[in-house]
Amino acid sequence: MKFCDVQGAYNKAIKSLELCIEHGIITTVNFTITGENIRYVFDYLNMAENMKANVFKVRTPNPIGRATISKNILLSTDEWFNILSKLVNEKEKRNIEIEFADPLWGRFDKELISTLKPRYCLKV
């Protein structure tokens, strides 16, 4: 499997994660949500939780480099709001901390969701 455009990197990353967890090292699984992988967010969240990682952190891609080539990389405002809302709702149900890497979304919680509508979010 290719990961970060490197053959075998995914398996090495998983093995490294397993070793860190086995030795009690605090671990974070980072997931950059794109239009191409948004359907896998909860698969990776489940994997990280089942492996006993400490944190699952999501982020948007930076619109530079390869992210500017594909039209399906950046999420629409509605897509980003919807996935963040779903993740916020999962926070209380999970045995893993869910964090948002973007400082703008760091305090995204149920109270904020109830007051915001997607049209008030910034476009990425």
mmCIF file of C-alpha atoms in Angstrom:
data_model
loop_
_atom_site.group_PDB
_atom_site.id
_atom_site.type_symbol
_atom_site.label_atom_id
_atom_site.label_comp_id
_atom_site.label_asym_id
_atom_site.label_seq_id
_atom_site.Cartn_x
_atom_site.Cartn_y
_atom_site.Cartn_z
ATOM 1 C CA MET A 1 0.000 0.000 0.000
ATOM 2 C CA LYS A 2 1.231 3.489 -0.850
ATOM 3 C CA PHE A 3 1.118 6.090 1.907
ATOM 4 C CA CYS A 4 2.476 9.601 1.409
ATOM 5 C CA ASP A 5 3.459 8.398 -2.079
ATOM 6 C CA VAL A 6 5.907 5.865 -0.613
ATOM 7 C CA GLN A 7 5.401 2.126 -1.080
ATOM 8 C CA GLY A 8 5.364 0.348 2.312
ATOM 9 C CA ALA A 9 5.231 3.563 4.369
ATOM 10 C CA TYR A 10 1.738 2.787 5.689
ATOM 11 C CA ASN A 11 2.799 -0.558 7.179
ATOM 12 C CA LYS A 12 5.880 1.040 8.727
ATOM 13 C CA ALA A 13 3.747 3.818 10.238
ATOM 14 C CA ILE A 14 1.325 1.266 11.735
ATOM 15 C CA LYS A 15 4.196 -0.830 13.113
ATOM 16 C CA SER A 16 5.770 2.287 14.644
ATOM 17 C CA LEU A 17 2.440 3.234 16.212
ATOM 18 C CA GLU A 18 2.087 -0.272 17.674
ATOM 19 C CA LEU A 19 5.601 -0.140 19.145
ATOM 20 C CA CYS A 20 5.015 3.277 20.699
ATOM 21 C CA ILE A 21 1.727 2.162 22.256
ATOM 22 C CA GLU A 22 3.330 -1.070 23.504
ATOM 23 C CA HIS A 23 6.026 0.966 25.273
ATOM 24 C CA GLY A 24 3.612 3.471 26.807
ATOM 25 C CA ILE A 25 4.531 6.408 24.585
ATOM 26 C CA ILE A 26 1.730 8.935 24.112
ATOM 27 C CA THR A 27 0.583 8.682 20.508
ATOM 28 C CA THR A 28 -1.359 10.846 18.088
ATOM 29 C CA VAL A 29 -2.802 9.709 14.773
ATOM 30 C CA ASN A 30 -3.065 12.669 12.400
ATOM 31 C CA PHE A 31 -5.603 12.585 9.594
ATOM 32 C CA THR A 32 -5.741 15.269 6.919
ATOM 33 C CA ILE A 33 -9.317 15.264 5.651
ATOM 34 C CA THR A 34 -9.681 15.742 1.899
ATOM 35 C CA GLY A 35 -12.471 15.297 -0.574
ATOM 36 C CA GLU A 36 -10.760 12.063 -1.625
ATOM 37 C CA ASN A 37 -10.581 10.468 1.836
ATOM 38 C CA ILE A 38 -13.463 11.998 3.798
ATOM 39 C CA ARG A 39 -15.360 8.700 3.596
ATOM 40 C CA TYR A 40 -12.553 6.990 5.569
ATOM 41 C CA VAL A 41 -12.396 9.362 8.555
ATOM 42 C CA PHE A 42 -14.361 7.071 10.861
ATOM 43 C CA ASP A 43 -12.512 3.960 9.652
ATOM 44 C CA TYR A 44 -9.235 5.561 10.733
ATOM 45 C CA LEU A 45 -10.756 6.883 13.950
ATOM 46 C CA ASN A 46 -11.926 3.346 14.762
ATOM 47 C CA MET A 47 -8.511 1.926 13.899
ATOM 48 C CA ALA A 48 -6.712 4.460 16.105
ATOM 49 C CA GLU A 49 -9.109 3.846 18.982
ATOM 50 C CA ASN A 50 -8.848 0.046 18.653
ATOM 51 C CA MET A 51 -5.057 0.283 18.632
ATOM 52 C CA LYS A 52 -5.291 2.344 21.867
ATOM 53 C CA ALA A 53 -3.752 5.521 20.434
ATOM 54 C CA ASN A 54 -4.211 8.509 22.739
ATOM 55 C CA VAL A 55 -5.294 11.173 20.246
ATOM 56 C CA PHE A 56 -6.930 11.302 16.820
ATOM 57 C CA LYS A 57 -6.244 14.712 15.285
ATOM 58 C CA VAL A 58 -7.933 15.958 12.121
ATOM 59 C CA ARG A 59 -6.906 18.832 9.904
ATOM 60 C CA THR A 60 -7.568 20.369 6.527
ATOM 61 C CA PRO A 61 -4.882 20.320 3.852
ATOM 62 C CA ASN A 62 -2.843 23.426 3.260
ATOM 63 C CA PRO A 63 -3.702 24.755 -0.201
ATOM 64 C CA ILE A 64 -0.114 24.552 -1.464
ATOM 65 C CA GLY A 65 1.923 22.020 -3.426
ATOM 66 C CA ARG A 66 0.036 18.851 -4.399
ATOM 67 C CA ALA A 67 -3.139 20.177 -2.766
ATOM 68 C CA THR A 68 -3.441 22.729 -5.562
ATOM 69 C CA ILE A 69 -3.266 20.115 -8.333
ATOM 70 C CA SER A 70 -6.359 18.055 -7.549
ATOM 71 C CA LYS A 71 -9.765 19.661 -7.546
ATOM 72 C CA ASN A 72 -11.009 17.082 -5.017
ATOM 73 C CA ILE A 73 -8.543 17.850 -2.212
ATOM 74 C CA LEU A 74 -10.106 20.827 -0.448
ATOM 75 C CA LEU A 75 -13.475 20.394 1.268
ATOM 76 C CA SER A 76 -16.389 22.707 0.790
ATOM 77 C CA THR A 77 -17.511 24.727 3.806
ATOM 78 C CA ASP A 78 -20.560 22.461 4.199
ATOM 79 C CA GLU A 79 -18.470 19.276 4.029
ATOM 80 C CA TRP A 80 -16.014 20.581 6.636
ATOM 81 C CA PHE A 81 -18.777 21.760 8.972
ATOM 82 C CA ASN A 82 -20.622 18.434 8.665
ATOM 83 C CA ILE A 83 -17.593 16.259 9.375
ATOM 84 C CA LEU A 84 -16.538 18.445 12.312
ATOM 85 C CA SER A 85 -20.061 18.246 13.725
ATOM 86 C CA LYS A 86 -20.014 14.450 13.482
ATOM 87 C CA LEU A 87 -16.602 14.265 15.152
ATOM 88 C CA VAL A 88 -17.698 16.568 17.978
ATOM 89 C CA ASN A 89 -20.653 14.262 18.602
ATOM 90 C CA GLU A 90 -18.255 11.299 18.751
ATOM 91 C CA LYS A 91 -15.953 12.921 21.340
ATOM 92 C CA GLU A 92 -18.020 11.855 24.349
ATOM 93 C CA LYS A 93 -18.555 8.304 23.077
ATOM 94 C CA ARG A 94 -14.931 7.426 22.400
ATOM 95 C CA ASN A 95 -11.971 6.145 24.371
ATOM 96 C CA ILE A 96 -9.668 8.368 22.359
ATOM 97 C CA GLU A 97 -9.256 12.138 22.419
ATOM 98 C CA ILE A 98 -10.436 13.789 19.200
ATOM 99 C CA GLU A 99 -8.686 17.053 18.382
ATOM 100 C CA PHE A 100 -8.838 19.579 15.582
ATOM 101 C CA ALA A 101 -5.439 20.794 14.418
ATOM 102 C CA ASP A 102 -6.649 24.057 12.925
ATOM 103 C CA PRO A 103 -6.635 26.743 15.642
ATOM 104 C CA LEU A 104 -9.869 28.116 14.197
ATOM 105 C CA TRP A 105 -11.617 24.845 15.054
ATOM 106 C CA GLY A 106 -9.793 24.039 18.292
ATOM 107 C CA ARG A 107 -12.782 25.098 20.407
ATOM 108 C CA PHE A 108 -15.387 23.530 18.142
ATOM 109 C CA ASP A 109 -17.926 21.876 20.455
ATOM 110 C CA LYS A 110 -21.638 21.067 20.712
ATOM 111 C CA GLU A 111 -22.525 24.504 22.036
ATOM 112 C CA LEU A 112 -20.788 26.198 19.116
ATOM 113 C CA ILE A 113 -22.388 23.812 16.612
ATOM 114 C CA SER A 114 -25.836 24.708 17.901
ATOM 115 C CA THR A 115 -25.205 28.409 17.276
ATOM 116 C CA LEU A 116 -23.433 28.137 13.917
ATOM 117 C CA LYS A 117 -24.781 27.376 10.520
ATOM 118 C CA PRO A 118 -22.419 26.219 7.768
ATOM 119 C CA ARG A 119 -22.782 29.516 5.924
ATOM 120 C CA TYR A 120 -21.017 31.288 8.800
ATOM 121 C CA CYS A 121 -17.891 29.160 8.480
ATOM 122 C CA LEU A 122 -14.837 30.399 6.657
ATOM 123 C CA LYS A 123 -14.161 28.908 3.247
ATOM 124 C CA VAL A 124 -10.983 26.885 2.917
#
